[in-house]
CSV table of C-alpha atoms in Angstrom, one decimal:
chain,number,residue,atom,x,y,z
A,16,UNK,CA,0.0,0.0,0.0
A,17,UNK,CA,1.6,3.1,-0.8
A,18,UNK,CA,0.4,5.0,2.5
A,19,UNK,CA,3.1,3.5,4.2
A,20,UNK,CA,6.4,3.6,2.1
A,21,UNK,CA,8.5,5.7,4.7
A,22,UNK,CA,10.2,5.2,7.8
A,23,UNK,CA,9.6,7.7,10.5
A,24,UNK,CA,12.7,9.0,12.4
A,25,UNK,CA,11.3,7.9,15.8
A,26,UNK,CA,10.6,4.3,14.5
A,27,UNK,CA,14.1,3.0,16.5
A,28,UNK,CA,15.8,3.8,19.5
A,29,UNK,CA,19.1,4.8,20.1
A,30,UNK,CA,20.5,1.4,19.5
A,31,UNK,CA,18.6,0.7,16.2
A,32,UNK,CA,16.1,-1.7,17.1
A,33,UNK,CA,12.6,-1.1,15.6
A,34,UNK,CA,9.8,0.0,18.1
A,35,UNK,CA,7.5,-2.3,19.3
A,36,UNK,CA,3.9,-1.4,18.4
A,37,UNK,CA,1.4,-4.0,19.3
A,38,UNK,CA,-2.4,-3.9,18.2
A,39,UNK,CA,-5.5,-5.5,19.9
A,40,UNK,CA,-8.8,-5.9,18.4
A,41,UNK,CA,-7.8,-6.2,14.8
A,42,UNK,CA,-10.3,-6.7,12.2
A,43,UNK,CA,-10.0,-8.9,9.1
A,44,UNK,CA,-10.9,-7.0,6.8
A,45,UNK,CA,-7.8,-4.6,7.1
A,46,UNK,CA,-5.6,-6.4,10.5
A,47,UNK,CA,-3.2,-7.5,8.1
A,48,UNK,CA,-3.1,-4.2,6.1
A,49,UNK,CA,-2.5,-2.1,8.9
A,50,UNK,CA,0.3,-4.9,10.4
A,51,UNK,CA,1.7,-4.5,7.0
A,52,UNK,CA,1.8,-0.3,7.0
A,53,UNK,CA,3.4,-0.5,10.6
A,54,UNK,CA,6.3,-2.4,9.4
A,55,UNK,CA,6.8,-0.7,5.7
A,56,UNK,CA,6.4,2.6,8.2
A,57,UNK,CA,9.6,1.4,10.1
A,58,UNK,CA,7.7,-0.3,13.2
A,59,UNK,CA,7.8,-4.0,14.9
A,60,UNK,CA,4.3,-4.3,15.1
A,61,UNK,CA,2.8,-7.0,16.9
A,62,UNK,CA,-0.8,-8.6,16.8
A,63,UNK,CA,-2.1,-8.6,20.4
A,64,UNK,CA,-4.9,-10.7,19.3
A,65,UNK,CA,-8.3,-10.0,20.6
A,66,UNK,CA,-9.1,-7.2,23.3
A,67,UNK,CA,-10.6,-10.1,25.7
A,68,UNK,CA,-6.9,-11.7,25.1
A,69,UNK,CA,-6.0,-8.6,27.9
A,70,UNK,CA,-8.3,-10.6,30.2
A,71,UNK,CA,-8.1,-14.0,29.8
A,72,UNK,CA,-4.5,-14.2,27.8
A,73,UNK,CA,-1.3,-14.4,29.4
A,74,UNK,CA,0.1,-11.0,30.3
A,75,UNK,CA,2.5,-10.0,27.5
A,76,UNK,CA,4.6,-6.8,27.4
A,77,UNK,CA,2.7,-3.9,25.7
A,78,UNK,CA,6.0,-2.5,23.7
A,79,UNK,CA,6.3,1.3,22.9
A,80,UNK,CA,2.9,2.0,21.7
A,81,UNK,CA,-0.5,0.2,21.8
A,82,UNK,CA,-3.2,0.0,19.7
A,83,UNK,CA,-6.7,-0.8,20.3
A,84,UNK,CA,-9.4,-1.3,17.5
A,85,UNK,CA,-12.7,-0.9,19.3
A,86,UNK,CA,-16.3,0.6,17.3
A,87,UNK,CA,-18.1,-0.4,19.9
A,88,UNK,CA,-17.7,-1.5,23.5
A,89,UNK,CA,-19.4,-4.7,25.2
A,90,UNK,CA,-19.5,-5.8,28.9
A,91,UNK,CA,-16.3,-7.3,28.6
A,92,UNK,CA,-14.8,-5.0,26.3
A,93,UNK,CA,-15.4,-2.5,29.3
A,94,UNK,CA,-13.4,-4.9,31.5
A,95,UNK,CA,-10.7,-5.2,29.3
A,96,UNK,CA,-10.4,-1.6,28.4
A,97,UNK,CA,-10.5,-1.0,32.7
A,98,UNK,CA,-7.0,-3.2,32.7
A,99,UNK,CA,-5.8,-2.0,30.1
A,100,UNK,CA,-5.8,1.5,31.5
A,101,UNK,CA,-4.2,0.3,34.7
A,102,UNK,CA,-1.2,-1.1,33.2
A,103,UNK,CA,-0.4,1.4,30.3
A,104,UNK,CA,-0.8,4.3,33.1
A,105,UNK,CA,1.9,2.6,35.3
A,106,UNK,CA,4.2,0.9,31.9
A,107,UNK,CA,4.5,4.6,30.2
A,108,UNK,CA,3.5,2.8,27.3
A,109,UNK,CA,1.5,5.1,24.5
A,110,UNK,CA,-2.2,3.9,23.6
A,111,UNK,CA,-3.8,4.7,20.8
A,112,UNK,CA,-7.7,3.7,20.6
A,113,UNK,CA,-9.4,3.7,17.5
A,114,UNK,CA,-13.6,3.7,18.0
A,115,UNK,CA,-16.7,4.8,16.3
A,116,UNK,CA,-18.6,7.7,17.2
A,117,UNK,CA,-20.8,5.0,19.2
A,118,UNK,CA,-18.3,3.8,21.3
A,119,UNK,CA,-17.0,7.3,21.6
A,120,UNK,CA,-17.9,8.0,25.4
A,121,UNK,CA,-17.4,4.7,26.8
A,122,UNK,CA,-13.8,5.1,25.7
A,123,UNK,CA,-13.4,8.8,27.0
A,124,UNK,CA,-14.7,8.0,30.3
A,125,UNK,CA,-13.2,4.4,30.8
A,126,UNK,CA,-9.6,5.7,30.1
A,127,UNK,CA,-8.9,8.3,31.9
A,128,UNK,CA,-5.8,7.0,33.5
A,129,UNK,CA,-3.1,6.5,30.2
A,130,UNK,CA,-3.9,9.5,28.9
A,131,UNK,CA,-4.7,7.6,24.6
A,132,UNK,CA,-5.0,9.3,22.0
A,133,UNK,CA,-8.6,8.7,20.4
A,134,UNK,CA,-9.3,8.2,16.9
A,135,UNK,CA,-12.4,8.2,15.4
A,136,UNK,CA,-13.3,6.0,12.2
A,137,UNK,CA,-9.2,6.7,11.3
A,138,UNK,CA,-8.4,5.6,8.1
A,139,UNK,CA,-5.2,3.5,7.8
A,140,UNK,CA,-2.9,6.1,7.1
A,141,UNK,CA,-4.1,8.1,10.2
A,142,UNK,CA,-3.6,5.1,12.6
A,143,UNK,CA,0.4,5.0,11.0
A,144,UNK,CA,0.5,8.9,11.5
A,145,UNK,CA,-0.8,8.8,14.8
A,146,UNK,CA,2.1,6.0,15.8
A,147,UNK,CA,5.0,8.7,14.4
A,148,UNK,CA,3.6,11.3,16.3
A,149,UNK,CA,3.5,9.8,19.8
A,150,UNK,CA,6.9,8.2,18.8
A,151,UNK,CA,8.2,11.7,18.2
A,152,UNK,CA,7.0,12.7,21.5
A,153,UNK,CA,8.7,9.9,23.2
A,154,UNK,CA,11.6,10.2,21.6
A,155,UNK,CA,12.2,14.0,22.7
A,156,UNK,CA,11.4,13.2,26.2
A,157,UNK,CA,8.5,15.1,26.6
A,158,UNK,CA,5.3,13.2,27.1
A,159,UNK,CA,4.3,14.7,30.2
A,160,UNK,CA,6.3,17.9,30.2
A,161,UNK,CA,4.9,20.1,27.9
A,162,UNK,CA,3.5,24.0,28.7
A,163,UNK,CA,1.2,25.9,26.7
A,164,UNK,CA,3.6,27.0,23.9
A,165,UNK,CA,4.3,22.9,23.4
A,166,UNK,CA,0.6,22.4,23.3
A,167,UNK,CA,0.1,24.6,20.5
A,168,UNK,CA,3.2,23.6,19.1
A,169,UNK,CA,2.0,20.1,19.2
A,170,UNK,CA,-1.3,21.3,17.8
A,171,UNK,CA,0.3,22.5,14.4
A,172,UNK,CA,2.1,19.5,14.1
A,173,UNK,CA,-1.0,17.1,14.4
A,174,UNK,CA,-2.4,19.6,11.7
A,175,UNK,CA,0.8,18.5,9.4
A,176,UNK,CA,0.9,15.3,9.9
A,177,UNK,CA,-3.0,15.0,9.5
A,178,UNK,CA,-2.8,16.6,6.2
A,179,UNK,CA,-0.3,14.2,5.2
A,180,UNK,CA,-2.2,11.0,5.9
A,181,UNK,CA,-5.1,13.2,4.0
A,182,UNK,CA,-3.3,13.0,0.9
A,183,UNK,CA,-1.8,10.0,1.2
A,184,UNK,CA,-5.5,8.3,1.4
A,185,UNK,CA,-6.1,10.5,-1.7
A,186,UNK,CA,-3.6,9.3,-3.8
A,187,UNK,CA,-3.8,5.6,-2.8
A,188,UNK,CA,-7.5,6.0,-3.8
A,189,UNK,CA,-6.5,7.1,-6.6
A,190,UNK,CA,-4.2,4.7,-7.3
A,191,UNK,CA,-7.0,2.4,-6.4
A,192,UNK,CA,-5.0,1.0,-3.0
A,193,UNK,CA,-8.0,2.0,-0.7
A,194,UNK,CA,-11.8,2.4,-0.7
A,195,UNK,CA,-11.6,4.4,2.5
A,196,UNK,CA,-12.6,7.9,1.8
A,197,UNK,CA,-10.1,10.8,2.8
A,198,UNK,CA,-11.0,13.1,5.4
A,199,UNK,CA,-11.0,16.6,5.5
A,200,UNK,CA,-8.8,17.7,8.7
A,201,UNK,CA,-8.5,21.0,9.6
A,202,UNK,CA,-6.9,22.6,12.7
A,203,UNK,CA,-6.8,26.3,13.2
A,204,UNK,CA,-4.6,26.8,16.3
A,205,UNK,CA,-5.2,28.8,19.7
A,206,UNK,CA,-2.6,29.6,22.8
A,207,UNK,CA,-5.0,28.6,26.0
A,208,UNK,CA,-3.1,31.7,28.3
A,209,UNK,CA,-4.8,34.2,29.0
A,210,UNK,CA,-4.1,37.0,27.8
A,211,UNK,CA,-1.9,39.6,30.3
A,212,UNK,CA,-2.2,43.0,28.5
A,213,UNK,CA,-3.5,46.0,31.0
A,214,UNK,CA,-6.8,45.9,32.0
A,215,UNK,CA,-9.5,49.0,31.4
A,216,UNK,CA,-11.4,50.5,34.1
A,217,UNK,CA,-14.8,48.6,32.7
A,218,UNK,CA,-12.5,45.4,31.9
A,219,UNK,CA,-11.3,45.8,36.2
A,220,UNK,CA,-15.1,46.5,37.0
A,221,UNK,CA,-16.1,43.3,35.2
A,222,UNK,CA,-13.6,41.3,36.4
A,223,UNK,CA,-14.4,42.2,40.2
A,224,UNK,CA,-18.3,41.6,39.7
A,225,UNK,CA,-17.4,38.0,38.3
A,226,UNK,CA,-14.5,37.7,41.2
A,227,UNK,CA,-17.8,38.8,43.8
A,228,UNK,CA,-20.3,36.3,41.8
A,229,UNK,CA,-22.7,39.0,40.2
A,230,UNK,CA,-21.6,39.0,36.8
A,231,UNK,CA,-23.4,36.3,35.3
A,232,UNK,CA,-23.3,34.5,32.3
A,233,UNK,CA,-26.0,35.5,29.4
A,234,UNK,CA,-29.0,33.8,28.5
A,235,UNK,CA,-28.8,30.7,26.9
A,236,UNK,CA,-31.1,31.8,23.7
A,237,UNK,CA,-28.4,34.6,23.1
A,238,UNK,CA,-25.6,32.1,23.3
A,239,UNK,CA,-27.9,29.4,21.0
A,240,UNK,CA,-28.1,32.4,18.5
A,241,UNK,CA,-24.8,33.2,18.1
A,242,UNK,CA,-23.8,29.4,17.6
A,243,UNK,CA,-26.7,29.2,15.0
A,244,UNK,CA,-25.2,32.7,13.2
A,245,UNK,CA,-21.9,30.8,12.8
A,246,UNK,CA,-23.4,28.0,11.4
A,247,UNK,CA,-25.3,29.8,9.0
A,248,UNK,CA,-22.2,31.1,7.2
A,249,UNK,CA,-21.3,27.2,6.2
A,250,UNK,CA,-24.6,27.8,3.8
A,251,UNK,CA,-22.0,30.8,1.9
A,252,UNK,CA,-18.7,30.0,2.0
A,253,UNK,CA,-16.6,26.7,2.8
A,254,UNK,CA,-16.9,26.0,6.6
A,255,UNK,CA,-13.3,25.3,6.9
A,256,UNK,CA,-12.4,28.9,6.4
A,257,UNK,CA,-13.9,29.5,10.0
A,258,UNK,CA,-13.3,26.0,11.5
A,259,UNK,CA,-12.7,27.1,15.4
A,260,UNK,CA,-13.0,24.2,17.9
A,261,UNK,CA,-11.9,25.8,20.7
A,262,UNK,CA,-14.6,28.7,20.9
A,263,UNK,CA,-17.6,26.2,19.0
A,264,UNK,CA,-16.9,24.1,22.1
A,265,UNK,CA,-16.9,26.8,24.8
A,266,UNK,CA,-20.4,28.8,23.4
A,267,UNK,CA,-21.8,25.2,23.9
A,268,UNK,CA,-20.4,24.4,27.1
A,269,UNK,CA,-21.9,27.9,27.8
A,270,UNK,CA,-25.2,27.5,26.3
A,271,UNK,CA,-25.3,24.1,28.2
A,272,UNK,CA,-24.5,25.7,31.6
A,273,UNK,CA,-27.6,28.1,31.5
A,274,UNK,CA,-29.8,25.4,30.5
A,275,UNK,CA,-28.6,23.5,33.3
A,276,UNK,CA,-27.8,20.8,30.9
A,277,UNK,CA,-25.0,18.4,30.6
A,278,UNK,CA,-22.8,17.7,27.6
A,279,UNK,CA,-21.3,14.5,26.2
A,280,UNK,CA,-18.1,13.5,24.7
A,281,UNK,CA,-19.9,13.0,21.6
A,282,UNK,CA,-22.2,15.4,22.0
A,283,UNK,CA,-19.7,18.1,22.6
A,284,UNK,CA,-17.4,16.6,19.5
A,285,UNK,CA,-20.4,17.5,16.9
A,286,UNK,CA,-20.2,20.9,18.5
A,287,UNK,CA,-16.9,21.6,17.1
A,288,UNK,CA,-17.7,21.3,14.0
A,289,UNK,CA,-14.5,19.7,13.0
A,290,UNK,CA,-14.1,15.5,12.7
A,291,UNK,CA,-14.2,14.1,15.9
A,292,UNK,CA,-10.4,13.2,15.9
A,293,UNK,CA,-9.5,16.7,15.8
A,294,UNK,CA,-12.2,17.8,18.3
A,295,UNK,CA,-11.0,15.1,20.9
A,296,UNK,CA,-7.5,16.7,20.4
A,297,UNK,CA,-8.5,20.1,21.0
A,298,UNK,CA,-10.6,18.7,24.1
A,299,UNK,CA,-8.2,16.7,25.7
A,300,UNK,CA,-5.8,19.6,25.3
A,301,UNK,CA,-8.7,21.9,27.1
A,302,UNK,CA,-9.4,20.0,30.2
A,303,UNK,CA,-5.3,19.6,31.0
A,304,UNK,CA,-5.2,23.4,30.7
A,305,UNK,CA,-8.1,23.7,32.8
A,306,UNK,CA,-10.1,25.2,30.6
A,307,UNK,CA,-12.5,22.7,30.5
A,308,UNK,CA,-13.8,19.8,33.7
A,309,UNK,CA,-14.3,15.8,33.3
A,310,UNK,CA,-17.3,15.1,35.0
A,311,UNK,CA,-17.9,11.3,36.0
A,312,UNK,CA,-21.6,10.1,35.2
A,313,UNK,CA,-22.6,8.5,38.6
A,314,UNK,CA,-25.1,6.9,37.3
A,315,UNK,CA,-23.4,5.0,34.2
A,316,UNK,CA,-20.0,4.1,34.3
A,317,UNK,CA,-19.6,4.4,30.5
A,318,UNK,CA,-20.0,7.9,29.8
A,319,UNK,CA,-18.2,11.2,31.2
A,320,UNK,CA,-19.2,14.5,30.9
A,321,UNK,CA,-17.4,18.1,30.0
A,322,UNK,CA,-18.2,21.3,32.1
A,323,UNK,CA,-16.7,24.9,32.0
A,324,UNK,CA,-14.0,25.2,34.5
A,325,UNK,CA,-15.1,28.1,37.0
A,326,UNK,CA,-12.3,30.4,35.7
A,327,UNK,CA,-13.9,29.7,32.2
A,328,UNK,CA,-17.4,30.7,33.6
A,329,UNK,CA,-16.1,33.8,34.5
A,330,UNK,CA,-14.2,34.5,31.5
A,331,UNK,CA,-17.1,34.0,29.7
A,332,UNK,CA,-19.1,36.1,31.7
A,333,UNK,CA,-17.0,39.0,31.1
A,334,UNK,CA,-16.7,38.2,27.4
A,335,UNK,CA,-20.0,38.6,26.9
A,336,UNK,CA,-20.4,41.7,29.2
A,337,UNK,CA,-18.0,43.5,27.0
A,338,UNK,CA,-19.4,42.2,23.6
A,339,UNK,CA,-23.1,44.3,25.0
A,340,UNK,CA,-20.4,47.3,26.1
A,341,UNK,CA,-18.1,47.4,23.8
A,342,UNK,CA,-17.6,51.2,24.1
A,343,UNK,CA,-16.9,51.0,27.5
A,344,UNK,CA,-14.4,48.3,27.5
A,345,UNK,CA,-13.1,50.4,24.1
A,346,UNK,CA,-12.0,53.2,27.0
């Protein structure tokens, strides 16, 4: 398959030997294909067999980087997925999960240990690309280091390397090597710090009335407007001109909070208006900055929900205070 006919830099460790990638939950219809793409990409990939193997199989070491194939998730998938967490949080060993948007919250909220990277419907060449880029990260040491300019940093580069595995699907379909369809990825990238540029007299006056809990956020039919007005201009122009995950995800996070409704993982991923792999990025990226809160379901085990943090609530608040005075916080 021509997806595949390059070796990443990451792919071997300082004394040459190929990293171990082992997958789980491998389909037949394209296990051997992606097994295949692994090695022509420079990896030792490894077929882990089913995901109940994790249960009932002999324990067998994970390798570099793991990867799960899951659409869906049963009872014991669940299990499986719960130990699987355990030992790739204590290992250091990277996990990659690729699920449908149906199994989408069960993963999100069983995994919160091993910090995976979640794909959604990945194509072939996106599984490979995602392997490089957690390689790459391993390989520079910093997995758990980063600050907010390596987050954006890291950000752009998933927009590269997405774009990449874009075209590569397009020419292998081409070339008639694939009958996956190429997705359209698109990243437009956002520093999480706030900003630290003097405040005006209305901007200090805001900030106190948040700080004193009278500044409140607006109504959620103004919020549910202004989400509907930039969804509107997708009917003119090509949406990706004003793909913006970050700030679809926080005017519905907003919306929900004065509806006193709660948003899923998948619910919240539509929101962005982006594919689901990117929005999960940008997400998981939110809720280590603080930006965003994981919320545990009590009632069902298999789903998490995402809240505003209460700094974001109160940046909010003020955001919208000085979009209905902008004179004042003009001064």
């Amino acid at each position: 398959m021509a997806q595949a006919q390059f070796l990443y830099e990451g792919a071997r460790d300082a004394a040459g030997v190929a990293a171990r990638v082992t997958v789980f939950g491998l389909n037949r219809r394209k296990g051997s294909a992606i097994l295949d793409d692994l090695g022509k990409a420079g990896f030792r990939a490894v077929d882990g067999g089913q995901l109940e193997h994790l249960l009932d199989g002999p324990v067998t070491a994970l390798g570099d980087v793991v990867i799960v194939e899951c659409p869906d998730l049963g009872a014991r998938d669940m299990a499986a997925f719960a130990r699987l967490d355990e030992r790739i949080a204590r290992s250091g060993t990277q996990l990659i999960v690729a699920t449908g948007m149906e199994g989408l919250d069960a993963v999100f909220s069983l995994l919160d240990q091993s910090q995976p990277q979640i794909l959604v419907d990945p194509s072939r060449a996106e599984i490979v690309v995602a392997v490089g880029r957690l390689m790459g990260r391993i390989s520079h040491g910093r997995v758990r280091e980063m600050d907010e300019q390596d987050r954006v940093s890291l950000l752009r580069l998933s927009e590269q390397v997405d774009a990449i595995a874009q075209e590569l699907d397009r020419i292998s379909a081409l070339k008639g090597g694939s009958s996956e369809p190429a997705g359209s990825v698109s990243d437009f990238k956002h520093s999480f710090t706030p900003t630290t540029a003097p405040l005006s007299l209305a901007e200090q006056a805001s900030e106190a009335r948040a700080k004193s809990g009278t500044l409140k956020l607006p109504d959620a039919k103004l919020v549910r407007a202004m989400i509907a007005a930039r969804q509107a201009r997708g009917r003119f122009f090509d949406a990706n001109l004003f793909a913006d995950p970050a700030w679809d995800m926080l005017l519905d996070l907003t919306a929900a909070h004065a509806e006193n409704a709660r948003v899923s993982v998948t619910s919240l991923c539509i929101a962005a208006c982006v594919p689901a792999t990117t929005a999960l990025r940008w997400l998981k990226q939110m809720v280590e900055t603080g930006v965003f809160v994981r919320v545990a379901d009590p009632e069902d085990g298999r789903r998490a929900f995402i809240e505003l943090s209460e700094s974001s609530q109160q940046a909010m608040a003020r955001y919208f205070e000085s979009v209905e005075n902008p004179i004042a916080y003009a001064a």
